[in-house]
Coordinates of C-alpha atoms and ligand atoms in Angstrom, one line a residue:
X1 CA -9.5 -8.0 32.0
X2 CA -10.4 -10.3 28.9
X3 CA -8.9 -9.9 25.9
X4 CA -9.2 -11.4 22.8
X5 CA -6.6 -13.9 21.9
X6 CA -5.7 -15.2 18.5
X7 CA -6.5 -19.7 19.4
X8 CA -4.8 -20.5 15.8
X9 CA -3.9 -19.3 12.4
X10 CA -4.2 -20.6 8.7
X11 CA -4.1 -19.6 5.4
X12 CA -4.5 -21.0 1.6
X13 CA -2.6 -19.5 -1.5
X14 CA -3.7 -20.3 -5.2
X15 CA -1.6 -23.0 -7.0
X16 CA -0.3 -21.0 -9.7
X17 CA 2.1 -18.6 -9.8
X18 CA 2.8 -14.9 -11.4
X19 CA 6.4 -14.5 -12.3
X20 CA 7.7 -11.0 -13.3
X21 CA 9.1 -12.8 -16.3
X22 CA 5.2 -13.6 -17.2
X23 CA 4.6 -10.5 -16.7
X24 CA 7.0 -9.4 -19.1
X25 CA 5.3 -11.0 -21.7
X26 CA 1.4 -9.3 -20.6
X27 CA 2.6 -5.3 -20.7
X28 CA 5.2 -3.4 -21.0
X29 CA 7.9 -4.0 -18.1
X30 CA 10.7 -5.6 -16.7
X31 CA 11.9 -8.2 -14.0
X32 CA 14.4 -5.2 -12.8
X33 CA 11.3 -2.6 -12.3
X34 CA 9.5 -4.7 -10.7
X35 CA 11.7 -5.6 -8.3
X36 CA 13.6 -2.8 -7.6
X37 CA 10.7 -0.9 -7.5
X38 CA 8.0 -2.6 -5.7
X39 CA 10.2 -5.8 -4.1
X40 CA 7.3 -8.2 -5.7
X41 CA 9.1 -11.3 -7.8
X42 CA 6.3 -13.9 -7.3
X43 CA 2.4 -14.2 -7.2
X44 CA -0.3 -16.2 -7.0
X45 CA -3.4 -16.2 -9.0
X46 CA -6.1 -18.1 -8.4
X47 CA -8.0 -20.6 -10.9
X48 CA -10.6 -23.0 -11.1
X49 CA -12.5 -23.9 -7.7
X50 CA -10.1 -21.0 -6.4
X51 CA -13.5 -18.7 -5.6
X52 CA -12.4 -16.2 -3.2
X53 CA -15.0 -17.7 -0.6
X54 CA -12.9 -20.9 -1.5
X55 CA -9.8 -19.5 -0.7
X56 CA -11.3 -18.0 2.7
X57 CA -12.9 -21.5 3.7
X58 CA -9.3 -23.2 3.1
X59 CA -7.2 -20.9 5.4
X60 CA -10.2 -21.5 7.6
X61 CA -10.1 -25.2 7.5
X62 CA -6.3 -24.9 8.5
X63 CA -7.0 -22.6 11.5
X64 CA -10.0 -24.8 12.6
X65 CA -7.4 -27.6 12.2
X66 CA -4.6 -26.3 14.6
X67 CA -6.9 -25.0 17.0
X68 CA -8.9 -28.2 17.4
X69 CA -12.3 -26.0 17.4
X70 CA -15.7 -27.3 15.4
X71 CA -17.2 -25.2 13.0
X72 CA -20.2 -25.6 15.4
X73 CA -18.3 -24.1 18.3
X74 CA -17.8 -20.7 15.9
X75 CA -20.6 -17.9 17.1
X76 CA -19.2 -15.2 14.2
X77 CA -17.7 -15.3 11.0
X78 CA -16.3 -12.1 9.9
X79 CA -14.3 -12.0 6.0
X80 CA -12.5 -9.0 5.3
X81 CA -12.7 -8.7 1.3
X82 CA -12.7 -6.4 -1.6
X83 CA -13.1 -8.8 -3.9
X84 CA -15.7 -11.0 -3.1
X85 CA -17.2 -13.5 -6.4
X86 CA -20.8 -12.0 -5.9
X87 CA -22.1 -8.8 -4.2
X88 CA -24.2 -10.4 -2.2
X89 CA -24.6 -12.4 0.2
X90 CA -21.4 -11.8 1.6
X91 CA -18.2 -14.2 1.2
X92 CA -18.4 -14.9 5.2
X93 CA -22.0 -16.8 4.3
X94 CA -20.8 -19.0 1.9
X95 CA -17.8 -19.7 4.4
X96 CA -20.5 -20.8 6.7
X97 CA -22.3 -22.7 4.7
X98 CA -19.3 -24.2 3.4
X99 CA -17.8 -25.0 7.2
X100 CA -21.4 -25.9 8.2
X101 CA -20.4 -23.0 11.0
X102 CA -24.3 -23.5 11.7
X103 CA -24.3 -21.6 14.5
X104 CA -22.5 -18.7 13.1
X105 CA -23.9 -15.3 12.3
X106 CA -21.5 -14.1 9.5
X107 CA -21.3 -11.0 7.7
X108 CA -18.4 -9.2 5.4
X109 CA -16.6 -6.3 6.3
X110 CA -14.6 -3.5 3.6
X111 CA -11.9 -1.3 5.0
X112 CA -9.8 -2.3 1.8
X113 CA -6.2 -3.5 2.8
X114 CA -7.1 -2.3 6.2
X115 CA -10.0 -5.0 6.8
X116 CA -8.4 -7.4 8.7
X117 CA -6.9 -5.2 10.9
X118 CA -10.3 -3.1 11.6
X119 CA -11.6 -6.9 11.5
X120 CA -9.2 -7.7 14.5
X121 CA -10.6 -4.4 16.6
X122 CA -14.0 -5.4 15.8
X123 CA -13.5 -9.0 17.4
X124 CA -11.7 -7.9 20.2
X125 CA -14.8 -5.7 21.1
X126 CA -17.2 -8.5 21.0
X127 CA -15.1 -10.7 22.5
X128 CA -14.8 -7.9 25.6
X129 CA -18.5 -7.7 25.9
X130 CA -19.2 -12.0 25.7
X131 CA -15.7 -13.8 26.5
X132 CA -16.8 -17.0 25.4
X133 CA -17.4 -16.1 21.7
X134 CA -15.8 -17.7 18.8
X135 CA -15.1 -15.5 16.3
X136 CA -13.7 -16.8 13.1
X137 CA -11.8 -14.0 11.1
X138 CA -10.5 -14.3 8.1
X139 CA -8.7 -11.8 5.0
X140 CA -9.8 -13.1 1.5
X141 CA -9.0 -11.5 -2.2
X142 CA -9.3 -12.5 -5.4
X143 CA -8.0 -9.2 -6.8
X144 CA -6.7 -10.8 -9.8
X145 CA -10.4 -10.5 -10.7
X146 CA -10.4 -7.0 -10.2
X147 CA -7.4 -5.8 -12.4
X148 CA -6.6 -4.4 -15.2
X149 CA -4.5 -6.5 -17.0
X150 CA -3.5 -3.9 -19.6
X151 CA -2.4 -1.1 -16.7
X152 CA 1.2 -1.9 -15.7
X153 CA 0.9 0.4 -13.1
X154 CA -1.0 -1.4 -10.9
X155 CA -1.3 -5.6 -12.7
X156 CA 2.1 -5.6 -11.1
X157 CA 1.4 -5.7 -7.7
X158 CA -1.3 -7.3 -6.6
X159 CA -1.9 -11.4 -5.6
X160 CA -4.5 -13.6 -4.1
X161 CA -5.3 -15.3 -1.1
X162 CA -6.7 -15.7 2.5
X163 CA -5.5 -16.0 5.9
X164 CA -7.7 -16.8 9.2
X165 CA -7.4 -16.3 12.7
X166 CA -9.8 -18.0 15.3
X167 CA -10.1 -15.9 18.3
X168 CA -11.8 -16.4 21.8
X169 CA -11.4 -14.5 25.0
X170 CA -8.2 -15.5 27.6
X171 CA -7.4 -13.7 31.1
X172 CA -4.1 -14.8 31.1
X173 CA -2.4 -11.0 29.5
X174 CA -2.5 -12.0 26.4
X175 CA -4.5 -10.8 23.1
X176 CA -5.5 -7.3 21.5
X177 CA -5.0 -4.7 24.1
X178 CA -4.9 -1.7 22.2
X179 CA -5.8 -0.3 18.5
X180 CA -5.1 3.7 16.6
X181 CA -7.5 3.1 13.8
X182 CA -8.8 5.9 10.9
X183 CA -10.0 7.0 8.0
X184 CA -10.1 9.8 5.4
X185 CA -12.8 9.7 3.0
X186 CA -11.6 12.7 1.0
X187 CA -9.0 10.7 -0.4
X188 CA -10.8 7.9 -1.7
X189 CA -9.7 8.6 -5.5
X190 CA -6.1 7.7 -4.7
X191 CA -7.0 4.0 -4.9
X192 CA -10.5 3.2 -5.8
X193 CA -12.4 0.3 -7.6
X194 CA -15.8 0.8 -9.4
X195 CA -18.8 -1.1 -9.2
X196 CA -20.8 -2.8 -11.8
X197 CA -22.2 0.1 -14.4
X198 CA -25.1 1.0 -13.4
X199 CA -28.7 -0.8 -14.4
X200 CA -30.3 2.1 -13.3
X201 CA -30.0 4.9 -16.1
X202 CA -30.5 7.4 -13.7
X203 CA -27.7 6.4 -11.1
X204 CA -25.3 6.3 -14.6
X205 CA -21.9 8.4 -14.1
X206 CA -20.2 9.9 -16.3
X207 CA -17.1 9.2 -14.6
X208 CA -17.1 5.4 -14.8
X209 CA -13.9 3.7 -15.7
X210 CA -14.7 -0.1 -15.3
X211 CA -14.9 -2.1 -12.1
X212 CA -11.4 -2.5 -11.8
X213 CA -8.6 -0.8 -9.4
X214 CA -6.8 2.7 -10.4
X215 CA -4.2 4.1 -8.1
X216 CA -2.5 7.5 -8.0
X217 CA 0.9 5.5 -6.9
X218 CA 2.9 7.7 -6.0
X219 CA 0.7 9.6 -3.8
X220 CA -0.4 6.5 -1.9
X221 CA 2.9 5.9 -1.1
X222 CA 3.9 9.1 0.4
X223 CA 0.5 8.7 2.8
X224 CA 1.5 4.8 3.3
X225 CA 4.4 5.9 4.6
X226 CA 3.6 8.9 6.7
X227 CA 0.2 8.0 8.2
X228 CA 1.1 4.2 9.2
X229 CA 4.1 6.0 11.3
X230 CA 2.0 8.2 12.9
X231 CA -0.7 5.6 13.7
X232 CA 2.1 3.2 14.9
X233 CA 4.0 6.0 17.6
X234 CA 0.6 7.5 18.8
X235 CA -0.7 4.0 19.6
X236 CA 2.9 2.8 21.1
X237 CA 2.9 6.4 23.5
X238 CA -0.6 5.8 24.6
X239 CA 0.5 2.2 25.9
X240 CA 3.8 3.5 27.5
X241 CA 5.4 1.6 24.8
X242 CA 8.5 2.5 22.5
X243 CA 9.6 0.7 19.8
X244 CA 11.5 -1.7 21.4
X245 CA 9.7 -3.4 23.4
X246 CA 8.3 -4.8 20.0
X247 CA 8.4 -8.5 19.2
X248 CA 7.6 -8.3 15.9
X249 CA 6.2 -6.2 13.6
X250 CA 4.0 -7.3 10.9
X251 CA 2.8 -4.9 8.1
X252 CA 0.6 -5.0 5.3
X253 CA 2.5 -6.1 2.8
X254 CA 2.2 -3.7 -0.2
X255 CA 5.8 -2.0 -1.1
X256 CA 9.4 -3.1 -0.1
X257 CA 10.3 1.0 -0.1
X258 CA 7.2 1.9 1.8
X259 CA 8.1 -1.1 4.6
X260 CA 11.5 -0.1 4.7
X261 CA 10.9 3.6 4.8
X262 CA 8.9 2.7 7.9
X263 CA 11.5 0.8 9.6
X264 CA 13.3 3.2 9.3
X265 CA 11.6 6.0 10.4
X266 CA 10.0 3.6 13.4
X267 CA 13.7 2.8 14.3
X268 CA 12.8 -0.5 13.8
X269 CA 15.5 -3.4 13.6
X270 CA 15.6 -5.7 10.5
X271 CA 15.0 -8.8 12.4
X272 CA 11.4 -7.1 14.0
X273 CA 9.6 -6.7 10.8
X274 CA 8.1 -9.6 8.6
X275 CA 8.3 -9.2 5.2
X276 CA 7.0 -12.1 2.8
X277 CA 5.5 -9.3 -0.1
X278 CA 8.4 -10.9 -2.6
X279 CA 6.2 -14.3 -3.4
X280 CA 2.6 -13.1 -2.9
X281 CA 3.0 -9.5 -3.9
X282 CA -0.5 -7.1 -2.5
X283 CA -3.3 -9.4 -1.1
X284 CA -5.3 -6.6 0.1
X285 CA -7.0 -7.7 3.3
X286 CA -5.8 -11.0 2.6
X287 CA -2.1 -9.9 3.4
X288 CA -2.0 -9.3 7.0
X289 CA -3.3 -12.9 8.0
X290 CA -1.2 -14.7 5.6
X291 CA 1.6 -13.0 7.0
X292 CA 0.4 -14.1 10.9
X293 CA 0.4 -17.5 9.5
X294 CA 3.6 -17.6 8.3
X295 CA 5.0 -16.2 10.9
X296 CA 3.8 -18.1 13.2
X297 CA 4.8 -21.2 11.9
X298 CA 7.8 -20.2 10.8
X299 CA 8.4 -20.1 15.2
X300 CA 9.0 -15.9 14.6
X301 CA 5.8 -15.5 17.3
X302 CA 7.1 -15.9 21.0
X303 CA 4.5 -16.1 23.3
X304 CA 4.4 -13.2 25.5
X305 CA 5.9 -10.8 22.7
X306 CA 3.9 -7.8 22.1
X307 CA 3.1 -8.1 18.2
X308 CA 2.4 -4.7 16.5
X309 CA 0.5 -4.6 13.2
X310 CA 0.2 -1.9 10.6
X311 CA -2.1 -1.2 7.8
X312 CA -3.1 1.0 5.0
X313 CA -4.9 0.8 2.3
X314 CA -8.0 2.9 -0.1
X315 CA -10.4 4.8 1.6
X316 CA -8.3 5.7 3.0
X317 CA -8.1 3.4 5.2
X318 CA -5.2 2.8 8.0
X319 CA -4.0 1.8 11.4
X320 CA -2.1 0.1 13.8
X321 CA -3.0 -3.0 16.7
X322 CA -1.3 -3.8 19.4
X323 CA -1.6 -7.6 21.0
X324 CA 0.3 -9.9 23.3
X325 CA 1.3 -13.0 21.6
Ligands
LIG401 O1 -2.2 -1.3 -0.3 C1 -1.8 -0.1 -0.8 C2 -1.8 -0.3 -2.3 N1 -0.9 0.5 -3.1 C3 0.4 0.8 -2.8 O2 1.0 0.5 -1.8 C4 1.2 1.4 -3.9 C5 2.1 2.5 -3.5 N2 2.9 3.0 -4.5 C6 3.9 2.3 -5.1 O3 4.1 1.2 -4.7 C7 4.7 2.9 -6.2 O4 4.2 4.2 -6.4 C8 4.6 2.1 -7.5 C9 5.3 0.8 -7.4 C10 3.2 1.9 -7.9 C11 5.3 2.9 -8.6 O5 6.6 3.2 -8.3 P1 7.1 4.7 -8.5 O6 8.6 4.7 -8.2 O7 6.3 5.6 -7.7 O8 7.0 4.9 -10.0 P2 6.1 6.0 -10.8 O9 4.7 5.8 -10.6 O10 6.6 7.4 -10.4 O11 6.5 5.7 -12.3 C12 7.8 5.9 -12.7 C13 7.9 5.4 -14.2 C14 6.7 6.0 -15.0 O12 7.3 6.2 -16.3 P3 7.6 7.7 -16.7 O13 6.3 8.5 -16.6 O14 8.6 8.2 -15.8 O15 8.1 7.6 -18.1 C15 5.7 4.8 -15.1 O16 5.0 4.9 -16.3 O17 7.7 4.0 -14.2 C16 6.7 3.7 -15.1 N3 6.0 2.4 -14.7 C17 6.5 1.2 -15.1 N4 7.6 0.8 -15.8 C18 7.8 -0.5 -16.0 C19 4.9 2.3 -14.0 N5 4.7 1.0 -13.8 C20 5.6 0.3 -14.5 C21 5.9 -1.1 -14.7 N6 7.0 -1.4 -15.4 N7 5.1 -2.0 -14.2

């Protein structure tokens, strides 16, 4: 059966960097919270000609690049984003333009920090129905746009950048084969980000806080931890899988005590998860991909290994993918 394989990966990360010593000097905190806390030390925050659509068009650039595909050759671009520079039109069109992808339909998708991994189980279901397809998929924030600098409790955590996968189909066992996705709506005030106020008098709330993230910490957490399990052991009974015929794990990358938590409770050996959250801190969507891309070239992605990815994020949004390597 065809499955949707990942050809190549790539990613681009803004020059400058975010100590927690700048931070230090911005709000009320310390190097010691941070890290103890959160794991974060580093990062990145993206300036001039550092768009996010520029960001996403870099890391794609890099995939195209390794891969040795045209930007003519890709049939779909898909950018997972939160934090795109204009409403509309999407991020993934100005990639195309930018790639001169001209045969590329292209179109943005938001499951927050989930995106790329929803993005992933939306390839791999073209890519089932037309095998030949070239879908270009890439995780792209500029969230530093999109916090408050004044709030400690969330300017902390979050970073820029953009990772991007090119993927095609492949008989040869390898690619997605299995995906536990969801959803919960009723939570979405646990980690929300406003729009714009509204032009419209009438559509005015009352409730509007600025278009910029709030979080109820704690409680994410205690879901991060608890759903992503569950997403990750239902999808790995439904494959006849257990936890160690994992390769490698690689999570969104959002709290060092959520990802350890989860190793733990997964039974998961220290050696099977990637971790990289220390230099780029929260990229969103974005996080994911750049991790893939790291890993990968860092040689910790064996062909043949089953890779297992894990995701939560506001919505809520969450989920795990399963993929041969
Ligand atoms: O993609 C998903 C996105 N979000 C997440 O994954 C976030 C999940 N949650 C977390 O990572 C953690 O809840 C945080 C790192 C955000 C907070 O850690 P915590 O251990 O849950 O701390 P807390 O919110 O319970 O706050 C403890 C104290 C509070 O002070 P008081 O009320 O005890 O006096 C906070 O005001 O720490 C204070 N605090 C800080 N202190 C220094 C909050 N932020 C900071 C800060 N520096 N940056």
């Amino acid at each position: 059966m065809t499955k949707a394989v990942i050809l190549g990966t790539g990613s681009c990360l803004p020059e400058r960097t975010l100590t927690n010593a700048d931070l230090e000097q911005m709000v009320e905190t310390s190097d010691e919270w941070i890290t103890s806390r959160t794991g974060i030390r580093n990062r990145r925050i993206a300036g001039k000609n550092e768009q996010n659509y520029q960001l996403a068009t870099r890391a794609a650039r890099r995939a195209l690049a390794v891969t040795g595909v045209d930007a003519e050759e890709l049939d779909l671009i898909i950018v997972a984003t939160i934090s795109s520079h204009m409403i509309m039109p999407s991020t993934a069109c100005f990639v195309q333009a930018e790639l001169g992808a001209v045969n590329a339909f292209a179109y943005d998708i938001n499951a927050a920090c989930a995106g790329f991994t929803y993005g992933l189980d939306l390839a791999s279901n073209y890519i089932q129905n037309r095998p030949d397809m070239k879908i270009l998929l890439i995780g792209a924030e500029t969230l530093s746009a999109r916090v408050n600098w004044e709030d400690r409790n969330t300017c902390v955590l979050f970073g820029d950048g953009a990772g991007a996968v090119i993927l095609t189909g492949s008989n040869d066992g390898r690619g997605v084969f299995g995906s536990s996705l969801h959803a919960d709506g009723k939570l979405w005030n646990l980690l929300c980000m406003d729009s714009p106020e509204s032009l419209n008098p009438e559509l005015r709330r009352d409730d509007w806080q600025g278009a910029h993230i709030r979080m109820n910490g704690v409680d994410i957490f205690k879901h991060a931890v608890r759903l992503m399990e569950d997403a990750v052991t239902s999808l790995l009974r439904k494959h006849d899988l257990t936890i160690n015929d994992i390769g490698l794990m690689i999570p969104h990358q959002a709290n060092i005590r959520i990802l350890k938590n989860l190793k733990e409770r997964l039974g998961l050996p220290e050696d099977k998860i990637f971790i990289n959250l220390s230099q780029y801190g929260n990229t969103s969507a974005a996080s994911i991909p750049i991790a893939l891309d790291e890993a990968h070239r860092l040689g910790r992605l064996v062909r043949g290994d089953i890779v297992l990815l894990c995701t939560f994020g506001g919505g809520l949004t969450w989920g795990s993918l399963l993929m041969r390597w």
